[in-house]
Amino acid sequence: TPKVLKRADLMRLLTALVVHDLTRCHGSREDKHAYYSGKQSERAATRYEPLAAYVMLAMLSGARPGEVLAIKWDDMDFDLKEIRVWGSKTQRQRAVPLHDSPALVDLLRALKLRSDGAKHVCGDNKLGGPRAIKRTSWNRLMDMAGLDGVCPKVLRSTCVAHVASASTDSEYLLEARFGHGANVSKQHYRQPLHGLTERGATVEGWLCIPGELRDAMAKLGPDYARLRPYLQ
């Protein structure tokens, strides 16, 4: 049975994610007082490589880790409300819908504002290819969240399980959306949370964290806090 994070786990993860991405060095060249006082300077560089874009995109899309990192801005179609994802396992393209996740749409718009010319949604590496998630960075985030034994793939299984258990999509639609084999949802993903159908009609609602996502995005910065009508 795939490992699935529950609401309490996701809340701890989002709380840790904000702290992780906003932690800054104590001082900067322009703020020596912060260095000597031991307080963080708002003008200092962030201490850790940011993970918010990857974590929230993986959490809301249900794509595989390699698929999330490989998504390019050219793969976005806001008119059709879908992301074109190249399946790292199936070796074929599929469409991840955006119509049932206003949070994902607004996350992508916020990330576009801070993309700074990068080709990939989660950022480029030095050679212009997709960035990678360093194991040390991931383990540090999980330690901060108090989540043991959670690998990046767990975000996919969590999204799939919550969507499969709370939505009314058929097995065929779930297969097309997440790129897994026939009947995989019925055999593995609909069991842990079977019957929980009272959580609204959005992915963030099915994950039971719409408010927590709102707070995390607002704290992460002004770009994340823009263009979010579903949070008003």
mmCIF file of C-alpha atoms in Angstrom:
data_model
loop_
_atom_site.group_PDB
_atom_site.id
_atom_site.type_symbol
_atom_site.label_atom_id
_atom_site.label_comp_id
_atom_site.label_asym_id
_atom_site.label_seq_id
_atom_site.Cartn_x
_atom_site.Cartn_y
_atom_site.Cartn_z
ATOM 1 C CA THR A 1 0.000 0.000 0.000
ATOM 2 C CA PRO A 2 1.468 3.397 -0.944
ATOM 3 C CA LYS A 3 2.369 5.774 1.879
ATOM 4 C CA VAL A 4 -0.186 8.584 2.155
ATOM 5 C CA LEU A 5 0.146 11.760 4.203
ATOM 6 C CA LYS A 6 -2.891 12.825 6.201
ATOM 7 C CA ARG A 7 -4.062 16.373 6.880
ATOM 8 C CA ALA A 8 -1.968 16.729 10.050
ATOM 9 C CA ASP A 9 1.144 15.620 8.147
ATOM 10 C CA LEU A 10 0.504 18.088 5.337
ATOM 11 C CA MET A 11 -0.038 20.893 7.834
ATOM 12 C CA ARG A 12 3.319 20.177 9.463
ATOM 13 C CA LEU A 13 4.964 19.994 6.058
ATOM 14 C CA LEU A 14 3.616 23.381 4.949
ATOM 15 C CA THR A 15 4.627 24.983 8.252
ATOM 16 C CA ALA A 16 8.160 23.608 7.937
ATOM 17 C CA LEU A 17 8.303 24.603 4.267
ATOM 18 C CA VAL A 18 7.721 28.262 5.087
ATOM 19 C CA VAL A 19 10.415 28.236 7.773
ATOM 20 C CA HIS A 20 12.829 26.353 5.514
ATOM 21 C CA ASP A 21 12.482 28.674 2.539
ATOM 22 C CA LEU A 22 12.471 31.928 4.508
ATOM 23 C CA THR A 23 15.366 31.188 6.876
ATOM 24 C CA ARG A 24 18.072 33.734 6.173
ATOM 25 C CA CYS A 25 21.681 34.164 7.159
ATOM 26 C CA HIS A 26 22.098 36.283 10.259
ATOM 27 C CA GLY A 27 23.633 39.317 8.598
ATOM 28 C CA SER A 28 24.545 40.950 5.318
ATOM 29 C CA ARG A 29 27.049 43.511 4.139
ATOM 30 C CA GLU A 30 24.366 46.175 4.516
ATOM 31 C CA ASP A 31 23.159 45.030 7.926
ATOM 32 C CA LYS A 32 26.090 44.324 10.235
ATOM 33 C CA HIS A 33 23.941 44.832 13.345
ATOM 34 C CA ALA A 34 21.938 41.717 12.482
ATOM 35 C CA TYR A 35 25.142 39.697 12.249
ATOM 36 C CA TYR A 36 26.461 40.806 15.629
ATOM 37 C CA SER A 37 23.067 40.613 17.349
ATOM 38 C CA GLY A 38 22.365 37.104 16.030
ATOM 39 C CA LYS A 39 19.094 38.184 14.436
ATOM 40 C CA GLN A 40 18.141 37.449 10.872
ATOM 41 C CA SER A 41 18.461 40.307 8.433
ATOM 42 C CA GLU A 42 15.720 40.829 5.882
ATOM 43 C CA ARG A 43 18.452 41.916 3.472
ATOM 44 C CA ALA A 44 20.521 38.765 3.937
ATOM 45 C CA ALA A 45 20.464 35.872 1.500
ATOM 46 C CA THR A 46 18.283 32.873 2.241
ATOM 47 C CA ARG A 47 20.243 30.065 3.841
ATOM 48 C CA TYR A 48 18.693 27.070 2.089
ATOM 49 C CA GLU A 49 17.801 26.235 -1.480
ATOM 50 C CA PRO A 50 14.034 26.887 -1.769
ATOM 51 C CA LEU A 51 11.737 23.859 -2.069
ATOM 52 C CA ALA A 52 8.282 25.475 -1.991
ATOM 53 C CA ALA A 53 7.755 25.420 -5.767
ATOM 54 C CA TYR A 54 8.531 21.714 -6.037
ATOM 55 C CA VAL A 55 6.629 20.619 -2.918
ATOM 56 C CA MET A 56 3.406 22.473 -3.676
ATOM 57 C CA LEU A 57 3.448 21.613 -7.383
ATOM 58 C CA ALA A 58 3.996 17.910 -6.611
ATOM 59 C CA MET A 59 1.361 17.990 -3.873
ATOM 60 C CA LEU A 60 -1.320 19.501 -6.108
ATOM 61 C CA SER A 61 -0.524 17.823 -9.431
ATOM 62 C CA GLY A 62 0.245 14.263 -8.330
ATOM 63 C CA ALA A 63 3.027 14.027 -10.912
ATOM 64 C CA ARG A 64 6.114 11.892 -10.341
ATOM 65 C CA PRO A 65 9.192 13.679 -8.931
ATOM 66 C CA GLY A 66 11.083 13.635 -12.223
ATOM 67 C CA GLU A 67 7.986 14.761 -14.085
ATOM 68 C CA VAL A 68 7.480 17.735 -11.770
ATOM 69 C CA LEU A 69 11.064 18.897 -12.190
ATOM 70 C CA ALA A 70 10.863 18.522 -15.992
ATOM 71 C CA ILE A 71 7.725 20.662 -16.439
ATOM 72 C CA LYS A 72 8.483 23.693 -18.599
ATOM 73 C CA TRP A 73 6.559 26.904 -18.972
ATOM 74 C CA ASP A 74 5.906 25.887 -22.570
ATOM 75 C CA ASP A 75 3.955 22.913 -21.180
ATOM 76 C CA MET A 76 1.349 25.216 -19.628
ATOM 77 C CA ASP A 77 -1.974 25.864 -21.308
ATOM 78 C CA PHE A 78 -4.089 28.137 -19.155
ATOM 79 C CA ASP A 79 -6.753 28.416 -21.868
ATOM 80 C CA LEU A 80 -7.309 24.654 -21.917
ATOM 81 C CA LYS A 81 -6.589 24.510 -18.173
ATOM 82 C CA GLU A 82 -4.031 21.741 -18.330
ATOM 83 C CA ILE A 83 -0.337 20.944 -17.915
ATOM 84 C CA ARG A 84 1.246 18.708 -20.535
ATOM 85 C CA VAL A 85 3.431 16.241 -18.646
ATOM 86 C CA TRP A 86 5.847 13.807 -20.253
ATOM 87 C CA GLY A 87 5.542 10.572 -18.305
ATOM 88 C CA SER A 88 8.962 9.510 -17.028
ATOM 89 C CA LYS A 89 7.644 5.977 -16.524
ATOM 90 C CA THR A 90 5.097 5.586 -19.305
ATOM 91 C CA GLN A 91 7.180 7.447 -21.919
ATOM 92 C CA ARG A 92 4.171 9.272 -23.255
ATOM 93 C CA GLN A 93 2.553 12.639 -22.746
ATOM 94 C CA ARG A 94 -0.550 13.168 -20.661
ATOM 95 C CA ALA A 95 -2.560 16.181 -19.538
ATOM 96 C CA VAL A 96 -2.854 17.111 -15.865
ATOM 97 C CA PRO A 97 -6.074 19.152 -15.489
ATOM 98 C CA LEU A 98 -6.140 22.505 -13.752
ATOM 99 C CA HIS A 99 -9.902 23.026 -13.667
ATOM 100 C CA ASP A 100 -10.330 21.442 -10.229
ATOM 101 C CA SER A 101 -7.417 23.152 -8.472
ATOM 102 C CA PRO A 102 -7.581 26.968 -8.310
ATOM 103 C CA ALA A 103 -4.656 26.770 -5.879
ATOM 104 C CA LEU A 104 -2.480 25.103 -8.529
ATOM 105 C CA VAL A 105 -3.420 27.711 -11.142
ATOM 106 C CA ASP A 106 -2.539 30.560 -8.816
ATOM 107 C CA LEU A 107 0.657 28.827 -7.685
ATOM 108 C CA LEU A 108 1.779 28.592 -11.316
ATOM 109 C CA ARG A 109 0.959 32.239 -11.951
ATOM 110 C CA ALA A 110 2.923 33.262 -8.874
ATOM 111 C CA LEU A 111 5.881 31.130 -9.912
ATOM 112 C CA LYS A 112 5.770 32.708 -13.371
ATOM 113 C CA LEU A 113 6.186 36.131 -11.781
ATOM 114 C CA ARG A 114 9.421 35.017 -10.127
ATOM 115 C CA SER A 115 10.666 32.708 -12.908
ATOM 116 C CA ASP A 116 13.272 35.235 -14.114
ATOM 117 C CA GLY A 117 13.507 33.656 -17.558
ATOM 118 C CA ALA A 118 13.914 30.049 -16.386
ATOM 119 C CA LYS A 119 12.596 27.404 -18.793
ATOM 120 C CA HIS A 120 11.422 25.027 -16.078
ATOM 121 C CA VAL A 121 8.691 25.794 -13.567
ATOM 122 C CA CYS A 122 10.813 24.623 -10.625
ATOM 123 C CA GLY A 123 13.914 26.355 -11.975
ATOM 124 C CA ASP A 124 16.903 25.527 -14.149
ATOM 125 C CA ASN A 125 20.288 24.101 -13.258
ATOM 126 C CA LYS A 126 23.509 25.803 -14.340
ATOM 127 C CA LEU A 127 23.321 24.182 -17.796
ATOM 128 C CA GLY A 128 19.724 25.237 -18.374
ATOM 129 C CA GLY A 129 18.224 21.827 -17.680
ATOM 130 C CA PRO A 130 15.758 20.971 -14.908
ATOM 131 C CA ARG A 131 17.050 21.464 -11.388
ATOM 132 C CA ALA A 132 17.379 18.516 -9.027
ATOM 133 C CA ILE A 133 16.212 18.091 -5.440
ATOM 134 C CA LYS A 134 19.245 17.438 -3.272
ATOM 135 C CA ARG A 135 18.798 14.631 -0.778
ATOM 136 C CA THR A 136 20.323 16.731 2.011
ATOM 137 C CA SER A 137 17.834 19.546 1.353
ATOM 138 C CA TRP A 138 14.898 17.165 1.288
ATOM 139 C CA ASN A 139 15.985 15.373 4.482
ATOM 140 C CA ARG A 140 16.429 18.704 6.261
ATOM 141 C CA LEU A 141 12.872 19.726 5.352
ATOM 142 C CA MET A 142 11.466 16.378 6.515
ATOM 143 C CA ASP A 143 13.378 16.653 9.800
ATOM 144 C CA MET A 144 11.940 20.133 10.330
ATOM 145 C CA ALA A 145 8.436 18.768 9.643
ATOM 146 C CA GLY A 146 8.924 15.715 11.869
ATOM 147 C CA LEU A 147 8.104 13.345 9.012
ATOM 148 C CA ASP A 148 10.177 10.172 9.027
ATOM 149 C CA GLY A 149 10.563 7.948 5.998
ATOM 150 C CA VAL A 150 8.926 10.381 3.592
ATOM 151 C CA CYS A 151 10.539 10.521 0.156
ATOM 152 C CA PRO A 152 9.530 12.921 -2.679
ATOM 153 C CA LYS A 153 7.375 10.222 -4.289
ATOM 154 C CA VAL A 154 5.067 10.283 -1.243
ATOM 155 C CA LEU A 155 3.689 13.642 -2.402
ATOM 156 C CA ARG A 156 2.462 11.904 -5.556
ATOM 157 C CA SER A 157 0.849 8.996 -3.703
ATOM 158 C CA THR A 158 -0.776 11.454 -1.295
ATOM 159 C CA CYS A 159 -2.344 13.494 -4.076
ATOM 160 C CA VAL A 160 -3.495 10.417 -5.997
ATOM 161 C CA ALA A 161 -5.045 8.832 -2.891
ATOM 162 C CA HIS A 162 -6.947 11.939 -1.847
ATOM 163 C CA VAL A 163 -8.205 12.672 -5.363
ATOM 164 C CA ALA A 164 -9.138 9.023 -5.981
ATOM 165 C CA SER A 165 -10.997 8.705 -2.701
ATOM 166 C CA ALA A 166 -12.860 12.007 -2.737
ATOM 167 C CA SER A 167 -13.540 12.751 -6.405
ATOM 168 C CA THR A 168 -16.088 11.064 -8.613
ATOM 169 C CA ASP A 169 -13.645 10.490 -11.478
ATOM 170 C CA SER A 170 -13.726 7.070 -13.083
ATOM 171 C CA GLU A 171 -10.741 4.712 -13.063
ATOM 172 C CA TYR A 172 -10.124 5.628 -16.691
ATOM 173 C CA LEU A 173 -9.931 9.358 -15.923
ATOM 174 C CA LEU A 174 -7.631 8.769 -12.949
ATOM 175 C CA GLU A 175 -5.383 6.606 -15.106
ATOM 176 C CA ALA A 176 -5.204 9.332 -17.756
ATOM 177 C CA ARG A 177 -4.575 12.034 -15.174
ATOM 178 C CA PHE A 178 -1.841 10.378 -13.136
ATOM 179 C CA GLY A 179 -0.279 8.068 -15.711
ATOM 180 C CA HIS A 180 -0.571 4.803 -13.821
ATOM 181 C CA GLY A 181 -1.863 1.447 -15.017
ATOM 182 C CA ALA A 182 -5.462 0.337 -15.215
ATOM 183 C CA ASN A 183 -7.173 -0.401 -11.878
ATOM 184 C CA VAL A 184 -4.192 0.896 -9.874
ATOM 185 C CA SER A 185 -6.416 3.493 -8.182
ATOM 186 C CA LYS A 186 -8.978 0.871 -7.221
ATOM 187 C CA GLN A 187 -6.372 -1.571 -5.916
ATOM 188 C CA HIS A 188 -4.054 0.814 -4.078
ATOM 189 C CA TYR A 189 -5.266 4.390 -3.808
ATOM 190 C CA ARG A 190 -8.998 4.353 -3.125
ATOM 191 C CA GLN A 191 -8.603 2.176 -0.039
ATOM 192 C CA PRO A 192 -6.824 4.387 2.548
ATOM 193 C CA LEU A 193 -9.376 7.227 2.386
ATOM 194 C CA HIS A 194 -12.396 5.463 0.918
ATOM 195 C CA GLY A 195 -15.692 7.258 1.308
ATOM 196 C CA LEU A 196 -14.435 10.729 2.171
ATOM 197 C CA THR A 197 -16.580 12.644 -0.292
ATOM 198 C CA GLU A 198 -17.600 15.659 1.780
ATOM 199 C CA ARG A 199 -14.508 17.777 1.160
ATOM 200 C CA GLY A 200 -15.673 19.992 -1.668
ATOM 201 C CA ALA A 201 -14.700 19.807 -5.325
ATOM 202 C CA THR A 202 -11.057 20.905 -5.496
ATOM 203 C CA VAL A 203 -7.748 19.123 -5.048
ATOM 204 C CA GLU A 204 -6.796 21.399 -2.151
ATOM 205 C CA GLY A 205 -10.182 20.682 -0.595
ATOM 206 C CA TRP A 206 -9.729 16.933 -1.004
ATOM 207 C CA LEU A 207 -6.321 17.278 0.651
ATOM 208 C CA CYS A 208 -8.125 19.175 3.452
ATOM 209 C CA ILE A 209 -5.589 22.030 3.426
ATOM 210 C CA PRO A 210 -7.041 24.999 1.470
ATOM 211 C CA GLY A 211 -6.568 27.351 4.411
ATOM 212 C CA GLU A 212 -3.085 26.085 5.177
ATOM 213 C CA LEU A 213 -2.088 26.564 1.536
ATOM 214 C CA ARG A 214 -3.425 30.123 1.669
ATOM 215 C CA ASP A 215 -1.394 30.931 4.758
ATOM 216 C CA ALA A 216 1.780 29.309 3.418
ATOM 217 C CA MET A 217 1.578 31.133 0.095
ATOM 218 C CA ALA A 218 0.927 34.454 1.823
ATOM 219 C CA LYS A 219 3.961 33.998 4.094
ATOM 220 C CA LEU A 220 6.273 32.865 1.305
ATOM 221 C CA GLY A 221 6.155 36.218 -0.422
ATOM 222 C CA PRO A 222 4.171 38.811 -2.361
ATOM 223 C CA ASP A 223 4.335 36.872 -5.632
ATOM 224 C CA TYR A 224 2.655 33.855 -4.034
ATOM 225 C CA ALA A 225 0.044 36.117 -2.476
ATOM 226 C CA ARG A 226 -1.102 37.596 -5.805
ATOM 227 C CA LEU A 227 -3.720 36.354 -8.241
ATOM 228 C CA ARG A 228 -5.477 34.134 -5.711
ATOM 229 C CA PRO A 229 -9.217 34.818 -6.000
ATOM 230 C CA TYR A 230 -10.121 31.490 -4.393
ATOM 231 C CA LEU A 231 -8.467 32.724 -1.190
ATOM 232 C CA GLN A 232 -10.345 36.002 -0.962
#
